[in-house]
Amino acid sequence: MKEEEQGLQAMRYEGMGDPNKQERHTKTLAIRVEETLHAQLRFIAQLRETSITDEIRQAIETRITSAQDDPEIIARAQQARDELEREAAARSAAIAGFLGKPVVTAVVDKSPGPATKVQQNARKTENE
């Protein structure tokens, strides 16, 4: 056996796959549906000459696309993003403090209009 082939077999054995193929990262979902729903889905797949898996995948993609246009979902996603950014900043500050480095934080004021006295005082305190 050639050295190159042995290397490829070793990679496959170690779970690295074939380096010549581009791998698609997929997840398996298992769902339970009522028998009548399954029968209807199977019938639709037959009419469209696709598989049940393809029909489910298309339905999920359509649902995700519609959710991306939903103002309520968008607002919730923004809230989740803001919370993640706050948590990341707090963790970063904690790590910096642990490592003995100066803690630098930025205050992002997303409120409309001029800053209130409380916000101005908070900024002064942080800058001192």
Short mmCIF file of N, CA and C in Angstrom, two decimals:
data_model
loop_
_atom_site.label_atom_id
_atom_site.label_comp_id
_atom_site.label_asym_id
_atom_site.label_seq_id
_atom_site.Cartn_x
_atom_site.Cartn_y
_atom_site.Cartn_z
N MET A 1 0.86 -1.18 0.00
CA MET A 1 0.00 0.00 0.00
C MET A 1 0.90 1.23 0.00
N LYS A 2 0.52 2.21 -0.79
CA LYS A 2 1.31 3.43 -0.87
C LYS A 2 1.17 4.25 0.41
N GLU A 3 2.18 5.06 0.64
CA GLU A 3 2.21 5.89 1.85
C GLU A 3 1.02 6.86 1.88
N GLU A 4 0.67 7.44 0.73
CA GLU A 4 -0.44 8.40 0.67
C GLU A 4 -1.76 7.72 1.01
N GLU A 5 -1.97 6.51 0.49
CA GLU A 5 -3.20 5.77 0.78
C GLU A 5 -3.29 5.42 2.26
N GLN A 6 -2.15 5.06 2.86
CA GLN A 6 -2.14 4.76 4.28
C GLN A 6 -2.52 5.99 5.10
N GLY A 7 -2.05 7.16 4.68
CA GLY A 7 -2.38 8.41 5.36
C GLY A 7 -3.87 8.70 5.28
N LEU A 8 -4.45 8.50 4.09
CA LEU A 8 -5.89 8.73 3.92
C LEU A 8 -6.69 7.76 4.78
N GLN A 9 -6.28 6.51 4.81
CA GLN A 9 -6.99 5.53 5.64
C GLN A 9 -6.89 5.90 7.12
N ALA A 10 -5.73 6.36 7.54
CA ALA A 10 -5.56 6.77 8.93
C ALA A 10 -6.47 7.95 9.25
N MET A 11 -6.58 8.90 8.32
CA MET A 11 -7.46 10.05 8.54
C MET A 11 -8.90 9.61 8.66
N ARG A 12 -9.33 8.70 7.78
CA ARG A 12 -10.70 8.20 7.85
C ARG A 12 -10.94 7.47 9.16
N TYR A 13 -9.98 6.67 9.58
CA TYR A 13 -10.09 5.92 10.81
C TYR A 13 -10.21 6.85 12.01
N GLU A 14 -9.51 7.97 11.99
CA GLU A 14 -9.52 8.93 13.09
C GLU A 14 -10.73 9.85 13.03
N GLY A 15 -11.63 9.62 12.07
CA GLY A 15 -12.85 10.41 11.99
C GLY A 15 -12.70 11.72 11.25
N MET A 16 -11.62 11.88 10.53
CA MET A 16 -11.39 13.14 9.83
C MET A 16 -12.02 13.15 8.44
N GLY A 17 -12.45 12.02 7.95
CA GLY A 17 -13.10 11.98 6.65
C GLY A 17 -12.11 12.07 5.51
N ASP A 18 -12.62 12.11 4.33
CA ASP A 18 -11.80 12.21 3.12
C ASP A 18 -11.48 13.67 2.86
N PRO A 19 -10.21 14.06 2.89
CA PRO A 19 -9.87 15.47 2.69
C PRO A 19 -10.16 15.96 1.28
N ASN A 20 -10.39 15.04 0.33
CA ASN A 20 -10.68 15.44 -1.04
C ASN A 20 -12.16 15.77 -1.25
N LYS A 21 -12.98 15.47 -0.27
CA LYS A 21 -14.41 15.75 -0.37
C LYS A 21 -14.77 16.88 0.57
N GLN A 22 -15.62 17.78 0.09
CA GLN A 22 -16.09 18.85 0.96
C GLN A 22 -17.27 18.31 1.75
N GLU A 23 -17.13 18.31 3.08
CA GLU A 23 -18.17 17.75 3.93
C GLU A 23 -19.27 18.76 4.19
N ARG A 24 -20.50 18.26 4.18
CA ARG A 24 -21.65 19.07 4.58
C ARG A 24 -21.94 18.74 6.02
N HIS A 25 -22.01 19.74 6.84
CA HIS A 25 -22.31 19.52 8.25
C HIS A 25 -23.82 19.52 8.41
N THR A 26 -24.36 18.40 8.78
CA THR A 26 -25.80 18.27 8.94
C THR A 26 -26.12 17.72 10.33
N LYS A 27 -27.33 17.96 10.74
CA LYS A 27 -27.86 17.43 11.99
C LYS A 27 -29.08 16.60 11.65
N THR A 28 -29.32 15.59 12.43
CA THR A 28 -30.48 14.74 12.23
C THR A 28 -31.56 15.14 13.22
N LEU A 29 -32.77 15.33 12.71
CA LEU A 29 -33.92 15.63 13.54
C LEU A 29 -34.87 14.44 13.50
N ALA A 30 -35.38 14.07 14.62
CA ALA A 30 -36.40 13.02 14.68
C ALA A 30 -37.67 13.66 15.20
N ILE A 31 -38.74 13.56 14.44
CA ILE A 31 -40.01 14.14 14.86
C ILE A 31 -41.09 13.08 14.85
N ARG A 32 -42.08 13.29 15.66
CA ARG A 32 -43.24 12.40 15.68
C ARG A 32 -44.43 13.18 15.15
N VAL A 33 -45.11 12.60 14.20
CA VAL A 33 -46.30 13.23 13.63
C VAL A 33 -47.42 12.20 13.61
N GLU A 34 -48.63 12.72 13.60
CA GLU A 34 -49.79 11.82 13.53
C GLU A 34 -49.79 11.11 12.18
N GLU A 35 -50.40 9.96 12.18
CA GLU A 35 -50.42 9.13 10.98
C GLU A 35 -51.05 9.85 9.79
N THR A 36 -52.11 10.61 10.03
CA THR A 36 -52.77 11.31 8.91
C THR A 36 -51.87 12.39 8.33
N LEU A 37 -51.14 13.10 9.19
CA LEU A 37 -50.21 14.12 8.71
C LEU A 37 -49.10 13.48 7.89
N HIS A 38 -48.59 12.36 8.36
CA HIS A 38 -47.55 11.64 7.63
C HIS A 38 -48.06 11.20 6.27
N ALA A 39 -49.27 10.68 6.22
CA ALA A 39 -49.84 10.22 4.96
C ALA A 39 -49.98 11.39 3.98
N GLN A 40 -50.44 12.53 4.48
CA GLN A 40 -50.57 13.71 3.60
C GLN A 40 -49.21 14.17 3.10
N LEU A 41 -48.23 14.19 3.97
CA LEU A 41 -46.89 14.61 3.58
C LEU A 41 -46.30 13.64 2.55
N ARG A 42 -46.48 12.36 2.77
CA ARG A 42 -45.99 11.35 1.83
C ARG A 42 -46.67 11.53 0.47
N PHE A 43 -47.97 11.83 0.47
CA PHE A 43 -48.71 12.04 -0.78
C PHE A 43 -48.18 13.26 -1.53
N ILE A 44 -47.94 14.34 -0.81
CA ILE A 44 -47.38 15.56 -1.43
C ILE A 44 -46.01 15.27 -2.04
N ALA A 45 -45.19 14.54 -1.30
CA ALA A 45 -43.86 14.19 -1.80
C ALA A 45 -43.96 13.35 -3.07
N GLN A 46 -44.91 12.43 -3.11
CA GLN A 46 -45.10 11.61 -4.31
C GLN A 46 -45.53 12.47 -5.49
N LEU A 47 -46.47 13.39 -5.24
CA LEU A 47 -46.95 14.26 -6.32
C LEU A 47 -45.83 15.15 -6.87
N ARG A 48 -44.98 15.61 -6.00
CA ARG A 48 -43.88 16.49 -6.41
C ARG A 48 -42.64 15.71 -6.84
N GLU A 49 -42.70 14.39 -6.70
CA GLU A 49 -41.58 13.52 -7.03
C GLU A 49 -40.34 13.88 -6.22
N THR A 50 -40.55 14.10 -4.93
CA THR A 50 -39.46 14.37 -4.00
C THR A 50 -39.58 13.37 -2.85
N SER A 51 -38.77 13.56 -1.85
CA SER A 51 -38.84 12.70 -0.66
C SER A 51 -39.52 13.47 0.47
N ILE A 52 -39.93 12.73 1.47
CA ILE A 52 -40.51 13.35 2.66
C ILE A 52 -39.47 14.27 3.31
N THR A 53 -38.24 13.81 3.33
CA THR A 53 -37.15 14.63 3.90
C THR A 53 -37.03 15.95 3.16
N ASP A 54 -37.08 15.92 1.84
CA ASP A 54 -36.99 17.16 1.06
C ASP A 54 -38.16 18.09 1.36
N GLU A 55 -39.35 17.52 1.50
CA GLU A 55 -40.53 18.33 1.81
C GLU A 55 -40.41 18.98 3.18
N ILE A 56 -39.92 18.23 4.16
CA ILE A 56 -39.74 18.78 5.50
C ILE A 56 -38.67 19.86 5.49
N ARG A 57 -37.57 19.60 4.80
CA ARG A 57 -36.49 20.59 4.71
C ARG A 57 -37.00 21.88 4.08
N GLN A 58 -37.78 21.77 3.00
CA GLN A 58 -38.32 22.95 2.34
C GLN A 58 -39.27 23.71 3.26
N ALA A 59 -40.09 22.99 4.02
CA ALA A 59 -41.01 23.64 4.95
C ALA A 59 -40.24 24.39 6.04
N ILE A 60 -39.18 23.79 6.54
CA ILE A 60 -38.37 24.45 7.57
C ILE A 60 -37.71 25.70 7.00
N GLU A 61 -37.15 25.60 5.80
CA GLU A 61 -36.51 26.76 5.18
C GLU A 61 -37.52 27.90 4.96
N THR A 62 -38.73 27.55 4.54
CA THR A 62 -39.78 28.55 4.34
C THR A 62 -40.14 29.21 5.66
N ARG A 63 -40.24 28.42 6.71
CA ARG A 63 -40.57 28.96 8.05
C ARG A 63 -39.48 29.90 8.54
N ILE A 64 -38.24 29.54 8.35
CA ILE A 64 -37.13 30.39 8.77
C ILE A 64 -37.12 31.69 7.99
N THR A 65 -37.35 31.62 6.70
CA THR A 65 -37.39 32.83 5.87
C THR A 65 -38.50 33.77 6.32
N SER A 66 -39.67 33.22 6.62
CA SER A 66 -40.77 34.08 7.07
C SER A 66 -40.49 34.66 8.45
N ALA A 67 -39.82 33.91 9.31
CA ALA A 67 -39.48 34.41 10.64
C ALA A 67 -38.49 35.57 10.55
N GLN A 68 -37.61 35.53 9.56
CA GLN A 68 -36.62 36.60 9.39
C GLN A 68 -37.26 37.91 8.96
N ASP A 69 -38.50 37.86 8.50
CA ASP A 69 -39.24 39.06 8.12
C ASP A 69 -40.25 39.49 9.17
N ASP A 70 -40.35 38.75 10.26
CA ASP A 70 -41.33 39.02 11.31
C ASP A 70 -40.77 40.07 12.27
N PRO A 71 -41.41 41.26 12.36
CA PRO A 71 -40.89 42.33 13.22
C PRO A 71 -40.74 41.91 14.69
N GLU A 72 -41.65 41.10 15.20
CA GLU A 72 -41.56 40.66 16.59
C GLU A 72 -40.34 39.76 16.80
N ILE A 73 -40.11 38.86 15.88
CA ILE A 73 -38.95 37.97 15.98
C ILE A 73 -37.66 38.78 15.85
N ILE A 74 -37.66 39.74 14.94
CA ILE A 74 -36.48 40.59 14.75
C ILE A 74 -36.18 41.36 16.04
N ALA A 75 -37.21 41.91 16.68
CA ALA A 75 -37.02 42.65 17.93
C ALA A 75 -36.47 41.74 19.02
N ARG A 76 -36.99 40.53 19.11
CA ARG A 76 -36.50 39.58 20.11
C ARG A 76 -35.06 39.18 19.83
N ALA A 77 -34.74 39.03 18.56
CA ALA A 77 -33.36 38.68 18.18
C ALA A 77 -32.41 39.81 18.58
N GLN A 78 -32.83 41.04 18.38
CA GLN A 78 -32.00 42.18 18.76
C GLN A 78 -31.80 42.22 20.27
N GLN A 79 -32.87 41.94 21.03
CA GLN A 79 -32.75 41.90 22.48
C GLN A 79 -31.77 40.81 22.91
N ALA A 80 -31.86 39.66 22.28
CA ALA A 80 -30.96 38.55 22.60
C ALA A 80 -29.51 38.94 22.27
N ARG A 81 -29.33 39.60 21.15
CA ARG A 81 -27.99 40.05 20.76
C ARG A 81 -27.43 41.06 21.76
N ASP A 82 -28.27 42.02 22.17
CA ASP A 82 -27.83 43.02 23.15
C ASP A 82 -27.43 42.35 24.46
N GLU A 83 -28.21 41.38 24.90
CA GLU A 83 -27.91 40.67 26.14
C GLU A 83 -26.59 39.90 26.02
N LEU A 84 -26.39 39.25 24.89
CA LEU A 84 -25.13 38.54 24.68
C LEU A 84 -23.94 39.48 24.72
N GLU A 85 -24.10 40.65 24.10
CA GLU A 85 -23.02 41.63 24.10
C GLU A 85 -22.73 42.13 25.51
N ARG A 86 -23.78 42.34 26.33
CA ARG A 86 -23.58 42.76 27.72
C ARG A 86 -22.84 41.67 28.51
N GLU A 87 -23.27 40.43 28.33
CA GLU A 87 -22.63 39.32 29.03
C GLU A 87 -21.18 39.16 28.60
N ALA A 88 -20.93 39.30 27.30
CA ALA A 88 -19.56 39.17 26.79
C ALA A 88 -18.67 40.28 27.35
N ALA A 89 -19.19 41.50 27.42
CA ALA A 89 -18.41 42.61 27.98
C ALA A 89 -18.10 42.36 29.45
N ALA A 90 -19.07 41.85 30.19
CA ALA A 90 -18.86 41.58 31.62
C ALA A 90 -17.82 40.47 31.81
N ARG A 91 -17.90 39.43 31.01
CA ARG A 91 -16.93 38.34 31.12
C ARG A 91 -15.54 38.81 30.72
N SER A 92 -15.47 39.62 29.68
CA SER A 92 -14.19 40.14 29.23
C SER A 92 -13.55 41.00 30.32
N ALA A 93 -14.36 41.83 30.96
CA ALA A 93 -13.86 42.66 32.06
C ALA A 93 -13.39 41.79 33.22
N ALA A 94 -14.13 40.74 33.52
CA ALA A 94 -13.75 39.85 34.62
C ALA A 94 -12.43 39.15 34.31
N ILE A 95 -12.27 38.71 33.08
CA ILE A 95 -11.02 38.04 32.69
C ILE A 95 -9.86 39.02 32.71
N ALA A 96 -10.09 40.22 32.20
CA ALA A 96 -9.03 41.24 32.21
C ALA A 96 -8.61 41.56 33.64
N GLY A 97 -9.58 41.68 34.54
CA GLY A 97 -9.27 41.93 35.94
C GLY A 97 -8.49 40.79 36.56
N PHE A 98 -8.84 39.58 36.19
CA PHE A 98 -8.15 38.40 36.71
C PHE A 98 -6.70 38.37 36.24
N LEU A 99 -6.48 38.83 35.01
CA LEU A 99 -5.14 38.82 34.44
C LEU A 99 -4.34 40.06 34.84
N GLY A 100 -4.96 40.93 35.64
CA GLY A 100 -4.26 42.09 36.13
C GLY A 100 -4.14 43.22 35.12
N LYS A 101 -4.97 43.18 34.11
CA LYS A 101 -4.95 44.23 33.11
C LYS A 101 -6.03 45.25 33.44
N PRO A 102 -5.84 46.50 33.03
CA PRO A 102 -6.88 47.50 33.29
C PRO A 102 -8.17 47.15 32.57
N VAL A 103 -9.26 47.37 33.27
CA VAL A 103 -10.57 47.07 32.71
C VAL A 103 -11.06 48.29 31.95
N VAL A 104 -11.35 48.11 30.68
CA VAL A 104 -11.86 49.19 29.84
C VAL A 104 -13.24 48.76 29.37
N THR A 105 -14.25 49.56 29.69
CA THR A 105 -15.59 49.25 29.24
C THR A 105 -16.13 50.42 28.47
N ALA A 106 -16.95 50.13 27.53
CA ALA A 106 -17.60 51.17 26.73
C ALA A 106 -19.07 51.18 27.08
N VAL A 107 -19.61 52.37 27.24
CA VAL A 107 -21.03 52.52 27.52
C VAL A 107 -21.71 52.84 26.21
N VAL A 108 -22.64 52.02 25.83
CA VAL A 108 -23.40 52.26 24.61
C VAL A 108 -24.78 52.69 25.01
N ASP A 109 -25.11 53.94 24.72
CA ASP A 109 -26.42 54.48 25.07
C ASP A 109 -27.31 54.38 23.84
N LYS A 110 -28.27 53.46 23.89
CA LYS A 110 -29.17 53.26 22.76
C LYS A 110 -30.49 54.00 22.95
N SER A 111 -30.60 54.77 24.04
CA SER A 111 -31.85 55.47 24.28
C SER A 111 -31.90 56.73 23.43
N PRO A 112 -33.09 57.06 22.93
CA PRO A 112 -33.22 58.25 22.10
C PRO A 112 -33.17 59.51 22.94
N GLY A 113 -32.79 60.60 22.32
CA GLY A 113 -32.83 61.90 22.98
C GLY A 113 -31.62 62.16 23.84
N PRO A 114 -31.61 63.32 24.49
CA PRO A 114 -30.46 63.69 25.31
C PRO A 114 -30.35 62.79 26.54
N ALA A 115 -29.14 62.68 27.06
CA ALA A 115 -28.89 61.83 28.22
C ALA A 115 -29.54 62.43 29.45
N THR A 116 -30.06 61.56 30.29
CA THR A 116 -30.65 62.02 31.55
C THR A 116 -29.53 62.28 32.55
N LYS A 117 -29.87 62.91 33.69
CA LYS A 117 -28.88 63.18 34.74
C LYS A 117 -28.26 61.86 35.23
N VAL A 118 -29.08 60.82 35.35
CA VAL A 118 -28.58 59.53 35.82
C VAL A 118 -27.55 58.99 34.84
N GLN A 119 -27.86 59.05 33.52
CA GLN A 119 -26.93 58.57 32.51
C GLN A 119 -25.64 59.41 32.51
N GLN A 120 -25.77 60.72 32.66
CA GLN A 120 -24.59 61.58 32.69
C GLN A 120 -23.73 61.26 33.90
N ASN A 121 -24.34 61.07 35.06
CA ASN A 121 -23.60 60.73 36.27
C ASN A 121 -22.92 59.36 36.13
N ALA A 122 -23.61 58.40 35.50
CA ALA A 122 -23.03 57.07 35.29
C ALA A 122 -21.79 57.17 34.40
N ARG A 123 -21.88 57.99 33.37
CA ARG A 123 -20.72 58.18 32.48
C ARG A 123 -19.56 58.82 33.22
N LYS A 124 -19.85 59.81 34.05
CA LYS A 124 -18.79 60.48 34.81
C LYS A 124 -18.11 59.48 35.73
N THR A 125 -18.90 58.66 36.41
CA THR A 125 -18.37 57.68 37.34
C THR A 125 -17.48 56.67 36.61
N GLU A 126 -17.91 56.22 35.45
CA GLU A 126 -17.14 55.25 34.69
C GLU A 126 -15.84 55.84 34.16
N ASN A 127 -15.85 57.11 33.83
CA ASN A 127 -14.68 57.75 33.27
C ASN A 127 -13.65 58.13 34.32
N GLU A 128 -14.01 58.10 35.59
CA GLU A 128 -13.09 58.50 36.66
C GLU A 128 -12.18 57.37 37.07
#
